[in-house]
Amino acid sequence: AISLLLEVFEFFSDKSDALHQVRKYETRLELARACLVSGDLNMALYWGKQTLDYLGQFNNTGQTVRAVEQMTQIYLSMGKPDSALLYVNEAETIRKQQHIIADSSNGHCLYGKTMTELGRYDEALPRLKLALACNLEIKNRQKVADILSSLADCYKGMGKPDLALEYYRQALETTPDTSAMSSIHYKLSNIFQQKNRLPEALHHIKAGARYSRIFFSAEKDRTIGRLESQAALEREASQVKFLTARQKSHQFKIAALSIVFLLGILTLGLLLDRYRDWETDRKSTRLNSSH
């Protein structure tokens, strides 16, 4: 995805901003998201800042909110809640000033996550519940699972492990993401260890390891597939270059032979003209001598 997005970025780089403003913004934002998912947080941060710098040339508050919230998510993934707080507050301010309500559940969720990381659980809890209510209405499984897991983190931080267990289990039943399943199993194992319920802790840590192997095995298979595809493309490109070179060589030979042939015809024509002139002169000489 990152490779394809970079190609799109290069394609739009020399296009008119007035005509392709949205595409240029979306490409930068999607690059930030793709790098975040891949785990390359430094590149995610780079493209996130690129998105904001680009939007600084224009006045589109809706797009700015999405970019600022993306920066919040990146800093949360980097374990920097203080930096995340600056961006989540900026997004909140823009939403209030411009009365933007589109996808406000994402803002509530990010605010709740940030407050949880900062240990401000009383502020985090109502925002996460509000985000959950919004996403339950639109039935977005991945977002619902993410918010349920965040609620569990919040309850765990508040010293309520039983409530945390309930929400982790709901998140586990809801999420379609193998990587998220692995993470939730590890968190469940941690709570059961604290409760000294070792058989259940062992079960969940084994399940977490199993899903982790599945996830990384799938990642490895995708990497192998990507490398094989790239190798096949390189072989095809080399073959095309070879055939193109042969074709050019063949065309050059044909062109050279054509030129030689044309030069031969021209030379022959000149020789025939000279021969005719010589014959004419010789006949004239004979006539003169006979007279």
Tab-separated table of C-alpha atoms in Angstrom:
chain	number	residue	atom	x	y	z
A	1	ALA	CA	0.000	0.000	0.000
A	2	ILE	CA	2.833	2.391	0.883
A	3	SER	CA	4.576	1.643	-2.425
A	4	LEU	CA	1.400	2.339	-4.413
A	5	LEU	CA	0.656	5.501	-2.419
A	6	LEU	CA	4.174	6.804	-3.097
A	7	GLU	CA	3.547	6.292	-6.824
A	8	VAL	CA	0.298	8.263	-6.496
A	9	PHE	CA	2.157	10.982	-4.570
A	10	GLU	CA	4.755	11.256	-7.361
A	11	PHE	CA	1.994	11.365	-9.979
A	12	PHE	CA	0.239	14.309	-8.322
A	13	SER	CA	3.428	16.152	-7.318
A	14	ASP	CA	3.586	18.189	-10.550
A	15	LYS	CA	-0.167	18.750	-10.923
A	16	SER	CA	-1.934	22.050	-10.373
A	17	ASP	CA	-2.820	22.568	-6.704
A	18	ALA	CA	-6.150	24.154	-7.562
A	19	LEU	CA	-7.294	21.058	-9.438
A	20	HIS	CA	-5.700	18.343	-7.306
A	21	GLN	CA	-5.687	19.833	-3.791
A	22	VAL	CA	-7.894	17.126	-2.249
A	23	ARG	CA	-5.983	14.268	-3.900
A	24	LYS	CA	-2.640	15.623	-2.676
A	25	TYR	CA	-3.999	15.976	0.863
A	26	GLU	CA	-5.596	12.506	0.887
A	27	THR	CA	-2.429	10.849	-0.438
A	28	ARG	CA	-0.297	12.353	2.324
A	29	LEU	CA	-2.871	11.413	4.978
A	30	GLU	CA	-3.162	7.831	3.679
A	31	LEU	CA	0.641	7.508	3.678
A	32	ALA	CA	0.655	8.544	7.351
A	33	ARG	CA	-2.044	5.944	8.122
A	34	ALA	CA	-0.327	3.171	6.170
A	35	CYS	CA	3.010	3.820	7.906
A	36	LEU	CA	1.223	3.805	11.279
A	37	VAL	CA	-0.375	0.429	10.531
A	38	SER	CA	2.960	-0.971	9.313
A	39	GLY	CA	4.616	0.081	12.584
A	40	ASP	CA	6.956	2.617	10.976
A	41	LEU	CA	6.068	5.380	13.432
A	42	ASN	CA	8.823	7.765	12.367
A	43	MET	CA	7.610	7.748	8.774
A	44	ALA	CA	4.014	8.021	9.999
A	45	LEU	CA	5.035	11.144	11.911
A	46	TYR	CA	6.864	12.513	8.850
A	47	TRP	CA	3.824	12.119	6.576
A	48	GLY	CA	1.478	13.400	9.268
A	49	LYS	CA	3.502	16.617	9.486
A	50	GLN	CA	3.681	16.761	5.679
A	51	THR	CA	-0.136	16.649	5.597
A	52	LEU	CA	-0.472	19.506	8.069
A	53	ASP	CA	2.200	21.591	6.291
A	54	TYR	CA	0.389	21.107	2.979
A	55	LEU	CA	-2.993	22.029	4.478
A	56	GLY	CA	-1.411	25.186	5.880
A	57	GLN	CA	-1.460	26.567	2.313
A	58	PHE	CA	-5.258	26.254	2.148
A	59	ASN	CA	-8.269	26.935	4.330
A	60	ASN	CA	-10.151	23.680	4.808
A	61	THR	CA	-10.961	23.123	8.469
A	62	GLY	CA	-12.635	19.736	7.946
A	63	GLN	CA	-9.496	18.265	6.396
A	64	THR	CA	-7.327	19.922	9.043
A	65	VAL	CA	-9.315	18.207	11.825
A	66	ARG	CA	-8.714	14.779	10.267
A	67	ALA	CA	-4.984	15.479	9.904
A	68	VAL	CA	-4.658	16.782	13.476
A	69	GLU	CA	-6.510	13.735	14.849
A	70	GLN	CA	-4.190	11.501	12.829
A	71	MET	CA	-1.229	13.185	14.549
A	72	THR	CA	-2.900	12.452	17.901
A	73	GLN	CA	-3.111	8.743	17.033
A	74	ILE	CA	0.535	8.673	15.910
A	75	TYR	CA	1.781	10.229	19.162
A	76	LEU	CA	-0.380	7.837	21.206
A	77	SER	CA	1.184	4.910	19.325
A	78	MET	CA	4.624	6.370	20.052
A	79	GLY	CA	3.808	6.455	23.785
A	80	LYS	CA	3.844	10.270	23.921
A	81	PRO	CA	0.475	11.259	25.449
A	82	ASP	CA	1.658	14.789	26.290
A	83	SER	CA	2.283	15.501	22.590
A	84	ALA	CA	-0.969	13.731	21.693
A	85	LEU	CA	-2.841	16.024	24.120
A	86	LEU	CA	-1.678	19.136	22.246
A	87	TYR	CA	-3.128	17.828	18.987
A	88	VAL	CA	-6.337	16.405	20.437
A	89	ASN	CA	-7.025	19.764	22.103
A	90	GLU	CA	-6.351	21.542	18.806
A	91	ALA	CA	-8.835	19.249	17.037
A	92	GLU	CA	-11.417	19.885	19.763
A	93	THR	CA	-10.985	23.654	19.416
A	94	ILE	CA	-11.412	23.558	15.622
A	95	ARG	CA	-14.502	21.352	15.902
A	96	LYS	CA	-16.138	23.732	18.390
A	97	GLN	CA	-15.247	26.921	16.524
A	98	GLN	CA	-16.400	25.619	13.140
A	99	HIS	CA	-19.312	23.502	14.482
A	100	ILE	CA	-17.940	20.360	12.834
A	101	ILE	CA	-19.796	17.223	13.920
A	102	ALA	CA	-18.795	14.833	11.114
A	103	ASP	CA	-17.129	11.726	12.601
A	104	SER	CA	-17.063	13.377	16.031
A	105	SER	CA	-16.920	9.885	17.593
A	106	ASN	CA	-13.299	9.652	16.435
A	107	GLY	CA	-12.494	12.839	18.349
A	108	HIS	CA	-14.233	11.526	21.498
A	109	CYS	CA	-12.325	8.233	21.239
A	110	LEU	CA	-8.926	9.891	20.781
A	111	TYR	CA	-9.610	12.288	23.649
A	112	GLY	CA	-10.578	9.382	25.889
A	113	LYS	CA	-7.475	7.394	24.923
A	114	THR	CA	-5.235	10.383	25.589
A	115	MET	CA	-6.780	11.016	29.008
A	116	THR	CA	-6.396	7.318	29.852
A	117	GLU	CA	-2.695	7.397	28.966
A	118	LEU	CA	-2.297	10.501	31.136
A	119	GLY	CA	-4.100	8.797	34.049
A	120	ARG	CA	-7.027	11.233	33.944
A	121	TYR	CA	-9.615	8.473	34.003
A	122	ASP	CA	-12.590	10.548	35.158
A	123	GLU	CA	-12.221	12.679	32.018
A	124	ALA	CA	-11.554	9.685	29.766
A	125	LEU	CA	-14.531	7.517	30.767
A	126	PRO	CA	-17.481	9.715	29.625
A	127	ARG	CA	-15.791	10.497	26.295
A	128	LEU	CA	-15.109	6.823	25.554
A	129	LYS	CA	-18.708	5.902	26.423
A	130	LEU	CA	-19.961	8.639	24.096
A	131	ALA	CA	-17.704	7.345	21.293
A	132	LEU	CA	-18.978	3.814	21.899
A	133	ALA	CA	-22.610	4.895	21.681
A	134	CYS	CA	-21.963	6.675	18.361
A	135	ASN	CA	-20.229	3.664	16.796
A	136	LEU	CA	-22.782	1.155	18.051
A	137	GLU	CA	-25.353	3.061	15.996
A	138	ILE	CA	-23.337	2.821	12.777
A	139	LYS	CA	-22.187	-0.749	13.613
A	140	ASN	CA	-18.489	-0.227	12.855
A	141	ARG	CA	-17.029	-3.418	14.364
A	142	GLN	CA	-13.400	-2.387	14.284
A	143	LYS	CA	-14.043	0.965	15.936
A	144	VAL	CA	-16.386	-0.588	18.490
A	145	ALA	CA	-13.756	-3.165	19.414
A	146	ASP	CA	-11.088	-0.472	19.679
A	147	ILE	CA	-13.258	1.658	21.983
A	148	LEU	CA	-14.224	-1.361	24.123
A	149	SER	CA	-10.539	-2.147	24.580
A	150	SER	CA	-9.857	1.510	25.477
A	151	LEU	CA	-12.685	1.423	28.036
A	152	ALA	CA	-11.121	-1.700	29.527
A	153	ASP	CA	-7.748	0.098	29.740
A	154	CYS	CA	-9.492	2.965	31.510
A	155	TYR	CA	-11.231	0.695	34.058
A	156	LYS	CA	-7.996	-1.178	34.638
A	157	GLY	CA	-6.233	2.121	35.387
A	158	MET	CA	-9.057	3.044	37.761
A	159	GLY	CA	-8.430	-0.151	39.742
A	160	LYS	CA	-11.572	-1.945	38.525
A	161	PRO	CA	-10.228	-5.204	37.063
A	162	ASP	CA	-13.627	-6.941	36.898
A	163	LEU	CA	-15.074	-4.226	34.673
A	164	ALA	CA	-11.850	-4.233	32.640
A	165	LEU	CA	-12.244	-8.013	32.131
A	166	GLU	CA	-15.806	-7.572	30.926
A	167	TYR	CA	-14.863	-4.949	28.342
A	168	TYR	CA	-11.754	-6.839	27.173
A	169	ARG	CA	-13.925	-9.912	26.568
A	170	GLN	CA	-16.461	-7.851	24.612
A	171	ALA	CA	-13.634	-6.366	22.550
A	172	LEU	CA	-12.242	-9.842	21.903
A	173	GLU	CA	-15.614	-11.061	20.646
A	174	THR	CA	-16.053	-7.997	18.428
A	175	THR	CA	-12.699	-7.351	16.799
A	176	PRO	CA	-11.938	-8.812	13.352
A	177	ASP	CA	-8.254	-7.890	13.733
A	178	THR	CA	-5.798	-10.713	14.528
A	179	SER	CA	-3.206	-8.300	15.909
A	180	ALA	CA	-5.805	-6.733	18.235
A	181	MET	CA	-6.874	-10.221	19.422
A	182	SER	CA	-3.289	-10.980	20.391
A	183	SER	CA	-2.961	-7.715	22.338
A	184	ILE	CA	-6.268	-8.233	24.194
A	185	HIS	CA	-5.335	-11.803	25.177
A	186	TYR	CA	-2.082	-10.533	26.674
A	187	LYS	CA	-3.982	-7.870	28.661
A	188	LEU	CA	-6.438	-10.494	29.919
A	189	SER	CA	-3.528	-12.688	30.965
A	190	ASN	CA	-2.022	-9.797	32.890
A	191	ILE	CA	-5.247	-9.206	34.836
A	192	PHE	CA	-5.630	-12.907	35.679
A	193	GLN	CA	-2.026	-12.993	36.910
A	194	GLN	CA	-2.810	-10.088	39.227
A	195	LYS	CA	-5.847	-12.005	40.490
A	196	ASN	CA	-3.629	-15.088	40.964
A	197	ARG	CA	-5.822	-17.099	38.588
A	198	LEU	CA	-2.893	-18.753	36.888
A	199	PRO	CA	-4.679	-21.359	34.677
A	200	GLU	CA	-6.726	-18.605	33.027
A	201	ALA	CA	-3.651	-16.389	32.764
A	202	LEU	CA	-1.787	-19.233	31.048
A	203	HIS	CA	-4.683	-19.849	28.648
A	204	HIS	CA	-4.782	-16.233	27.523
A	205	ILE	CA	-1.028	-15.818	27.197
A	206	LYS	CA	-0.925	-18.937	24.998
A	207	ALA	CA	-3.833	-17.602	22.937
A	208	GLY	CA	-2.054	-14.261	22.594
A	209	ALA	CA	1.104	-16.001	21.411
A	210	ARG	CA	-0.899	-18.101	18.953
A	211	TYR	CA	-2.608	-15.070	17.405
A	212	SER	CA	0.703	-13.258	17.359
A	213	ARG	CA	2.264	-16.125	15.376
A	214	ILE	CA	-0.713	-16.113	12.999
A	215	PHE	CA	-0.385	-12.364	12.510
A	216	PHE	CA	3.363	-12.394	11.934
A	217	SER	CA	3.105	-15.511	9.772
A	218	ALA	CA	0.565	-13.695	7.622
A	219	GLU	CA	2.845	-10.680	7.565
A	220	LYS	CA	5.741	-12.897	6.501
A	221	ASP	CA	3.622	-14.507	3.778
A	222	ARG	CA	2.612	-11.074	2.548
A	223	THR	CA	6.256	-9.988	2.562
A	224	ILE	CA	7.287	-13.092	0.606
A	225	GLY	CA	4.434	-12.519	-1.837
A	226	ARG	CA	5.430	-8.880	-2.249
A	227	LEU	CA	9.077	-9.763	-2.858
A	228	GLU	CA	8.119	-12.492	-5.344
A	229	SER	CA	5.878	-10.037	-7.179
A	230	GLN	CA	8.652	-7.453	-7.273
A	231	ALA	CA	11.130	-10.067	-8.521
A	232	ALA	CA	8.671	-11.146	-11.238
A	233	LEU	CA	8.158	-7.525	-12.257
A	234	GLU	CA	11.922	-6.985	-12.389
A	235	ARG	CA	12.339	-10.100	-14.548
A	236	GLU	CA	9.600	-8.888	-16.867
A	237	ALA	CA	11.187	-5.437	-16.981
A	238	SER	CA	14.594	-6.974	-17.823
A	239	GLN	CA	13.009	-9.103	-20.530
A	240	VAL	CA	11.223	-6.087	-21.958
A	241	LYS	CA	14.496	-4.141	-21.944
A	242	PHE	CA	16.281	-7.043	-23.690
A	243	LEU	CA	13.555	-7.377	-26.331
A	244	THR	CA	13.444	-3.617	-26.779
A	245	ALA	CA	17.220	-3.543	-27.265
A	246	ARG	CA	16.991	-6.380	-29.805
A	247	GLN	CA	14.173	-4.652	-31.612
A	248	LYS	CA	16.114	-1.389	-31.710
A	249	SER	CA	19.191	-3.245	-32.986
A	250	HIS	CA	17.088	-4.944	-35.658
A	251	GLN	CA	15.507	-1.637	-36.629
A	252	PHE	CA	18.964	-0.027	-36.798
A	253	LYS	CA	20.229	-2.783	-39.089
A	254	ILE	CA	17.180	-2.434	-41.359
A	255	ALA	CA	17.639	1.340	-41.431
A	256	ALA	CA	21.363	0.960	-42.221
A	257	LEU	CA	20.671	-1.531	-45.035
A	258	SER	CA	17.962	0.757	-46.397
A	259	ILE	CA	20.386	3.670	-46.444
A	260	VAL	CA	23.063	1.547	-48.183
A	261	PHE	CA	20.473	0.369	-50.706
A	262	LEU	CA	19.345	3.936	-51.410
A	263	LEU	CA	22.957	5.113	-51.714
A	264	GLY	CA	23.615	2.261	-54.151
A	265	ILE	CA	20.609	3.257	-56.284
A	266	LEU	CA	21.727	6.907	-56.258
A	267	THR	CA	25.286	5.909	-57.191
A	268	LEU	CA	24.025	3.690	-59.985
A	269	GLY	CA	21.823	6.508	-61.244
A	270	LEU	CA	24.769	8.920	-61.288
A	271	LEU	CA	26.924	6.381	-63.129
A	272	LEU	CA	24.180	5.848	-65.727
A	273	ASP	CA	23.849	9.608	-66.218
A	274	ARG	CA	27.597	9.925	-66.691
A	275	TYR	CA	27.607	6.977	-69.110
A	276	ARG	CA	24.833	8.592	-71.158
A	277	ASP	CA	26.760	11.868	-71.207
A	278	TRP	CA	29.915	10.014	-72.326
A	279	GLU	CA	27.982	8.196	-75.086
A	280	THR	CA	26.469	11.459	-76.247
A	281	ASP	CA	29.919	13.137	-76.358
A	282	ARG	CA	31.433	10.153	-78.209
A	283	LYS	CA	28.676	10.214	-80.873
A	284	SER	CA	29.097	13.958	-81.304
A	285	THR	CA	32.847	13.477	-81.815
A	286	ARG	CA	32.287	10.811	-84.507
A	287	LEU	CA	29.821	13.006	-86.398
A	288	ASN	CA	32.206	15.922	-86.340
A	289	SER	CA	35.109	13.787	-87.594
A	290	SER	CA	32.995	12.335	-90.446
A	291	HIS	CA	32.092	15.836	-91.645
